[in-house]
mmCIF file of C-alpha atoms in Angstrom:
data_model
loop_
_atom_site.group_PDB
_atom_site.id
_atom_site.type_symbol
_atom_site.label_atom_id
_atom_site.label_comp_id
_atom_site.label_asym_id
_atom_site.label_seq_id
_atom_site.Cartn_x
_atom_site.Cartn_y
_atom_site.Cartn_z
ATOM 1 C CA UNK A 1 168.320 8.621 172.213
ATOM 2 C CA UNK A 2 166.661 11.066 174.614
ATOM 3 C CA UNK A 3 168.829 14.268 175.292
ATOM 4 C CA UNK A 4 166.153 15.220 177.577
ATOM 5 C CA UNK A 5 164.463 13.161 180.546
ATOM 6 C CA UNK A 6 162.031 13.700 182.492
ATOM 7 C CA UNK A 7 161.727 10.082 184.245
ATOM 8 C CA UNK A 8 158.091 11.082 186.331
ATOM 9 C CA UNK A 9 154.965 11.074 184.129
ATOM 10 C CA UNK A 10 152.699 12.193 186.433
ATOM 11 C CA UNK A 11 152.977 14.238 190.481
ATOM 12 C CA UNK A 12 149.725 14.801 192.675
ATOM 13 C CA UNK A 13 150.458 17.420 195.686
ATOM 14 C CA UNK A 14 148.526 19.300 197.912
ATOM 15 C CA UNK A 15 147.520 22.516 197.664
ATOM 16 C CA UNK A 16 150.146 24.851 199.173
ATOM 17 C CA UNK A 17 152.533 22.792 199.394
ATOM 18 C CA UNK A 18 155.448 22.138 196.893
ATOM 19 C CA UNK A 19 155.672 21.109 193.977
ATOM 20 C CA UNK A 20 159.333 19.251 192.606
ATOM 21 C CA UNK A 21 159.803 18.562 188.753
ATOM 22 C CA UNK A 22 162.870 16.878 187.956
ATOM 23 C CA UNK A 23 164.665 16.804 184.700
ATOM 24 C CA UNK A 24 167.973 15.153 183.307
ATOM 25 C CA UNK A 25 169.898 16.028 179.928
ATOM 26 C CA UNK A 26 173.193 14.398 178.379
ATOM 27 C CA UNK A 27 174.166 16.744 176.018
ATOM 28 C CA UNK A 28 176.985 18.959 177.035
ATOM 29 C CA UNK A 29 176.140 21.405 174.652
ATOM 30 C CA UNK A 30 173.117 22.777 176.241
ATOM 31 C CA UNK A 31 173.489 26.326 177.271
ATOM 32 C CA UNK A 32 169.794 27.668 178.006
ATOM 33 C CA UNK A 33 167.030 25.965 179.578
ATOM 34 C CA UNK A 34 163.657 26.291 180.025
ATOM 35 C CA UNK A 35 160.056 25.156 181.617
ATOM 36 C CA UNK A 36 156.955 25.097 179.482
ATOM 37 C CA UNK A 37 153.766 24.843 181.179
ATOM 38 C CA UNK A 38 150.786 23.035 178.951
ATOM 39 C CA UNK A 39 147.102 22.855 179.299
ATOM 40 C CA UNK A 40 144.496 20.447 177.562
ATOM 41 C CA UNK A 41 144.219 22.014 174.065
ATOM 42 C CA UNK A 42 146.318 24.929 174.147
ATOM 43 C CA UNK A 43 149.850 25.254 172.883
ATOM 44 C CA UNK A 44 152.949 25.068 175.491
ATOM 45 C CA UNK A 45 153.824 28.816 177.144
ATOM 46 C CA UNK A 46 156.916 29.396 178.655
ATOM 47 C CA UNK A 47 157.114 29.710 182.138
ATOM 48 C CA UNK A 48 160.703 30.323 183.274
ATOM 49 C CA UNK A 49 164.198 29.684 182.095
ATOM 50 C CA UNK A 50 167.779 29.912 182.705
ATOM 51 C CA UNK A 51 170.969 30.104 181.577
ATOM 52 C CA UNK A 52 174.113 27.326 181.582
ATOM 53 C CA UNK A 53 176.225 30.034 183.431
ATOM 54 C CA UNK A 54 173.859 30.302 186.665
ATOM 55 C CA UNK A 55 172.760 27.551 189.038
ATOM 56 C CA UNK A 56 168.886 28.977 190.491
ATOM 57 C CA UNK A 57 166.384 31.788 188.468
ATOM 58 C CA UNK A 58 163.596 32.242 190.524
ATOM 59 C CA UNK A 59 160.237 34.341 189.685
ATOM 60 C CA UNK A 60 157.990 34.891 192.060
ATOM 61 C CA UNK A 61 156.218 31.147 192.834
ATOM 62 C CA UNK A 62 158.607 29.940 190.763
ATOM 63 C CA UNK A 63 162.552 28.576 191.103
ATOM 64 C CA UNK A 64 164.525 27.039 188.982
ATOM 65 C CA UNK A 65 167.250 25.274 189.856
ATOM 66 C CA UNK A 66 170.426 23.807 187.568
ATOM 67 C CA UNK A 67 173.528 21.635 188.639
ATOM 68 C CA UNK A 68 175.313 21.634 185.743
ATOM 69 C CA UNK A 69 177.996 18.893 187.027
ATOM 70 C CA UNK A 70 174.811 16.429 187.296
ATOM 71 C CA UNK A 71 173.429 17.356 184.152
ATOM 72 C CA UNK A 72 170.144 18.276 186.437
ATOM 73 C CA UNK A 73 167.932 21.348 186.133
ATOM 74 C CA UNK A 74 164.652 20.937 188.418
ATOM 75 C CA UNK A 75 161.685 23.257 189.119
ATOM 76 C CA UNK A 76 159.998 23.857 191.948
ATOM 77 C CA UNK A 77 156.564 25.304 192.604
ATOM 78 C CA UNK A 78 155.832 26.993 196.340
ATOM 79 C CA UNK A 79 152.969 27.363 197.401
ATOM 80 C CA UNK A 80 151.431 24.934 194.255
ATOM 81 C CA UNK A 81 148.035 25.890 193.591
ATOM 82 C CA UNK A 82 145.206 23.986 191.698
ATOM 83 C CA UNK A 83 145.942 25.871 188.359
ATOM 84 C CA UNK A 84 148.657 25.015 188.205
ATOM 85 C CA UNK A 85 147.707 21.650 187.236
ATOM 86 C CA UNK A 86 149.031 21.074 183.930
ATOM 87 C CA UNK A 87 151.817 18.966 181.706
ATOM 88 C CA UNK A 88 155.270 20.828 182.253
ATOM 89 C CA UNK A 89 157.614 20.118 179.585
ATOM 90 C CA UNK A 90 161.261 20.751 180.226
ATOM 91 C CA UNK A 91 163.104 21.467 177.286
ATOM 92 C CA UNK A 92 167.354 22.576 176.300
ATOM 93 C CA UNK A 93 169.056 24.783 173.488
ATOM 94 C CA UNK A 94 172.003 24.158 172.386
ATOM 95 C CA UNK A 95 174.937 26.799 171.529
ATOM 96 C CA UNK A 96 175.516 26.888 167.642
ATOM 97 C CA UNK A 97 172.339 25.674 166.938
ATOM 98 C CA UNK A 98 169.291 27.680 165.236
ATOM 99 C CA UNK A 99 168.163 27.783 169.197
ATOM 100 C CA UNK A 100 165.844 25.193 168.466
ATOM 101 C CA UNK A 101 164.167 23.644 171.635
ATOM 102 C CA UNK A 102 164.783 19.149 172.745
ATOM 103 C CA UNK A 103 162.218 18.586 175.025
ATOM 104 C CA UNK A 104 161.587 16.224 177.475
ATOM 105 C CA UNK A 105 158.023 14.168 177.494
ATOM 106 C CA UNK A 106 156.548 15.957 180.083
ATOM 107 C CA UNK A 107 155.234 15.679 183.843
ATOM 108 C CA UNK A 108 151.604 15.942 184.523
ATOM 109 C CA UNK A 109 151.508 18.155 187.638
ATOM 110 C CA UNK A 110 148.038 17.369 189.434
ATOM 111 C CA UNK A 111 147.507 19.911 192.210
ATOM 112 C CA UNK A 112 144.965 18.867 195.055
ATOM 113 C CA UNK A 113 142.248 21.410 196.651
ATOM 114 C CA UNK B 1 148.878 41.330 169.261
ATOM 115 C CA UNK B 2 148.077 37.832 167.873
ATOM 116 C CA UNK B 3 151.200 36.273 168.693
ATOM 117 C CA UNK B 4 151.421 32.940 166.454
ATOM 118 C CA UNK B 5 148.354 31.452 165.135
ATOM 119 C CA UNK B 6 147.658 28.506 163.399
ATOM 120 C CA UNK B 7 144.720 27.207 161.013
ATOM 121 C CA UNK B 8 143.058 25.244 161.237
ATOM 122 C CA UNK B 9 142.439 23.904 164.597
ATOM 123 C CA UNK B 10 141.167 19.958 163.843
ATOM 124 C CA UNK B 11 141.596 18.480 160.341
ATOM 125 C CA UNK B 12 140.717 14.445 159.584
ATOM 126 C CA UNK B 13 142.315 12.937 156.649
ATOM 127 C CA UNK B 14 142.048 9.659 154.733
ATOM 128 C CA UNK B 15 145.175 8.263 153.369
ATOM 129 C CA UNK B 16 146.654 9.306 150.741
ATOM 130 C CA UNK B 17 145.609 12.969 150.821
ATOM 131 C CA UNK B 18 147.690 16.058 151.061
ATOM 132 C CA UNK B 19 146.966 19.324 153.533
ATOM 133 C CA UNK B 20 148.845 22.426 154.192
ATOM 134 C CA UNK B 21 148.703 23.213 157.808
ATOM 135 C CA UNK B 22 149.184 27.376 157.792
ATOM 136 C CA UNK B 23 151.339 29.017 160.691
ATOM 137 C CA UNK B 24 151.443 33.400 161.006
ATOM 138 C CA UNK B 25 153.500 35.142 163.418
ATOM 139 C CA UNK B 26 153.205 39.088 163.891
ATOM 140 C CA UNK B 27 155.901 39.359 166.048
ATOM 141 C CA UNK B 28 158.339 39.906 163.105
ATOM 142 C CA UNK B 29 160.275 36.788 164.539
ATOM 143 C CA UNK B 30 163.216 35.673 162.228
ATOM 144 C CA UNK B 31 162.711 32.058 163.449
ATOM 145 C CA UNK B 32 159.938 29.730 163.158
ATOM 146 C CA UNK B 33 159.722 25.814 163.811
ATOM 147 C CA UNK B 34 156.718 23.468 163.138
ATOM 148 C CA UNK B 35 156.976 20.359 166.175
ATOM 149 C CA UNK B 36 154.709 17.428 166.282
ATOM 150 C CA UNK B 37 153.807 16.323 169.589
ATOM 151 C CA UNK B 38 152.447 12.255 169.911
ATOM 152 C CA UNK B 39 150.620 10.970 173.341
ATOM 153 C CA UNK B 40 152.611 10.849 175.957
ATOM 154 C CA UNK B 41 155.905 12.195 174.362
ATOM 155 C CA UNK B 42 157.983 15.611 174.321
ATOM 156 C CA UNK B 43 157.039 17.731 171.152
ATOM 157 C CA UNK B 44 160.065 16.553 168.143
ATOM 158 C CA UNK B 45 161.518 19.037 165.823
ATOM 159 C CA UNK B 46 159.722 18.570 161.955
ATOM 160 C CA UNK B 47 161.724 21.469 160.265
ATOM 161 C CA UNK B 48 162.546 25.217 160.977
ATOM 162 C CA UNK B 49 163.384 28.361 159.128
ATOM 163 C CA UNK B 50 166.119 31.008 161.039
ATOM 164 C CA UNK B 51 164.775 33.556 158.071
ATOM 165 C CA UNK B 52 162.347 34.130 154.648
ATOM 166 C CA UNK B 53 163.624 31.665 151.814
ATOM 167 C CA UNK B 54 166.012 29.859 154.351
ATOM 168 C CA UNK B 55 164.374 26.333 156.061
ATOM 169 C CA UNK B 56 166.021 23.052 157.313
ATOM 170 C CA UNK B 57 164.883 19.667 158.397
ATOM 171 C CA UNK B 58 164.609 18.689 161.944
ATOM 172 C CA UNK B 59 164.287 15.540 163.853
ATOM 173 C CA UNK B 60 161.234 14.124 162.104
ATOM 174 C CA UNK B 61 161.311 15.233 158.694
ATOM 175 C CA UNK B 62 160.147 12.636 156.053
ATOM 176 C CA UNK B 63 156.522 13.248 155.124
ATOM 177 C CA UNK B 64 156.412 16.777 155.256
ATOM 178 C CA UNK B 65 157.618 19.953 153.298
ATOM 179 C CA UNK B 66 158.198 23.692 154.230
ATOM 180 C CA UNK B 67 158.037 26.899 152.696
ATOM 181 C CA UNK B 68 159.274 30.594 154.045
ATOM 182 C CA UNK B 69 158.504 32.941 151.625
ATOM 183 C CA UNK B 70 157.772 35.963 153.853
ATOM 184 C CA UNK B 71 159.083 36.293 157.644
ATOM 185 C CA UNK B 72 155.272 36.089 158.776
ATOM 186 C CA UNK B 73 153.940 33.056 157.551
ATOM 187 C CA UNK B 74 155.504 29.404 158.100
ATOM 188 C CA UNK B 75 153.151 27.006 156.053
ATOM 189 C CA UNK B 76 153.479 22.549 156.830
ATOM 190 C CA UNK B 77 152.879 20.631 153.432
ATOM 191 C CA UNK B 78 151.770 17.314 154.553
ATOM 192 C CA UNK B 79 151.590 14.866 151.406
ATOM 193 C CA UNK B 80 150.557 11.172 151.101
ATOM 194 C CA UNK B 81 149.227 11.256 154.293
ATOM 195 C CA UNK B 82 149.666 8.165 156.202
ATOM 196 C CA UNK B 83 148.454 7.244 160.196
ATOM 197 C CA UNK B 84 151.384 7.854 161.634
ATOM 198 C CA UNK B 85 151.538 11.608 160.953
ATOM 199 C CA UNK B 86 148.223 11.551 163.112
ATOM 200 C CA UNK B 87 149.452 13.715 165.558
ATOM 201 C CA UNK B 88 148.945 17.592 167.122
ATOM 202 C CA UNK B 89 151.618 20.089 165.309
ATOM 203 C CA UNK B 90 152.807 23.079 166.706
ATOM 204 C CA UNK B 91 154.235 26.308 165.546
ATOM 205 C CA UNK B 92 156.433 28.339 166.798
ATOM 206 C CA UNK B 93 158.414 31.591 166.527
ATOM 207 C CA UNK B 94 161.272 33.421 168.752
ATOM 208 C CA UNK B 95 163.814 36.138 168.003
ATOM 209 C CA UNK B 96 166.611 33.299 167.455
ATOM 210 C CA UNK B 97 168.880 35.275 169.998
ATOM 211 C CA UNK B 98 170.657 34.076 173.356
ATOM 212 C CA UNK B 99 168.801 33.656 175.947
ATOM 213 C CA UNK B 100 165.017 33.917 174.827
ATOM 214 C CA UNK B 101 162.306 31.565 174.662
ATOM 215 C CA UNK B 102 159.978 30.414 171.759
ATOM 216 C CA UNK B 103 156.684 31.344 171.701
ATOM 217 C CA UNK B 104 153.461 28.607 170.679
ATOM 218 C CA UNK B 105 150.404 28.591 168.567
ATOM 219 C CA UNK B 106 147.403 26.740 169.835
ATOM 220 C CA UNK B 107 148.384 23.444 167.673
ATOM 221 C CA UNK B 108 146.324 21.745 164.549
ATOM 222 C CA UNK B 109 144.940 18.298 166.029
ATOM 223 C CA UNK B 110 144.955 16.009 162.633
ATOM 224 C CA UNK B 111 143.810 12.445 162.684
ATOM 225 C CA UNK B 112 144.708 10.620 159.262
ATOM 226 C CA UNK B 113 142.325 7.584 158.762
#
């Protein structure tokens, strides 16, 4: 039972343009969320996050986005740039718990010079 | 500053054998989580520790053993090792409080064959 979806496996855009990565949850218990950004052979680092009680966090290329009534958080990339190419995991924390992070499976983002 | 670091990067196993797969943090994190991560899928909770001499199981559990005898090191016991733990295990560490993310070592790929 996946708590965390991310339903696209793989996005190609062009450069400068932007970039959309979706993500769905079912557990009502998630209270922080956050984007982790994953080249070949490294581990994940975080790239942005943000909390149950607001609906957008952006830093600078970077917006997140969360509708909380649709159990929908997405993140969106603008302008996208070609290193930005990577897997971007989505992942939850729940409240009560040892803030231990469900992720999702992970979009390959494939930006296009 | 280090961050978390794991040892040692690639490891092959036959069957049948037993490894220890070593995570450090120098962050003086209270919280550290070993996650396995399989093609194509999210990364799935093995165990965690929220402090030294306190751990708990995860998702994924059965086949593996934890220690936490100082609040630096995080050590994976890995015995009997069978295919399916062939796999790329991550570390982590975080503060354990609201509203912060975790933070990755560079992963230990191990093939068991």
């Amino acid at each position: 039972d996946q708590q965390v979806k991310q339903n696209s496996p793989s996005l190609s855009v062009q450069e400068g343009r932007i970039s959309i990565l979706n993500c769905d949850y079912t557990n009502s218990m998630f209270d922080y969320f956050l984007w982790y950004k994953k080249y070949p052979a490294e581990g994940p680092t975080f790239l942005i996050s943000i909390s149950s009680i607001k609906d957008k966090n952006e830093d600078g290329r970077f917006t997140v986005f969360l509708n909380k009534s649709a159990k929908h958080l997405s993140l969106h990339i603008v302008p996208s740039q070609p290193g930005d190419s990577a897997v971007y995991f989505c992942a939850a924390i729940s409240s009560g718990s040892a803030r231990q992070l469900t992720f999702g499976s992970g979009t390959q983002l494939t930006v296009l010079p | 500053n280090a961050g978390v670091t794991q040892t040692p990067k690639f490891r092959i196993l036959k069957i049948g054998q037993s490894m220890t797969l070593q995570c450090a943090q120098d962050m003086n994190h209270n919280y550290m989580y070993w996650y396995r991560q399989d093609p194509g899928m999210g990364l799935k909770l093995i165990y965690y520790s929220v402090g030294a001499g306190i751990t708990d199981k995860g998702e994924v559990p059965n086949g593996y053993n934890v220690s936490r005898s100082t609040t630096e090191d995080f050590p994976l016991r890995l015995e009997l090792a069978a295919p399916s733990q062939t796999s790329v295990y991550f570390c982590a560490s975080s503060t354990g409080t609201m509203n912060t993310e975790a933070f990755f070592g560079q992963g230990t790929r191990l093939t068991v064959v």
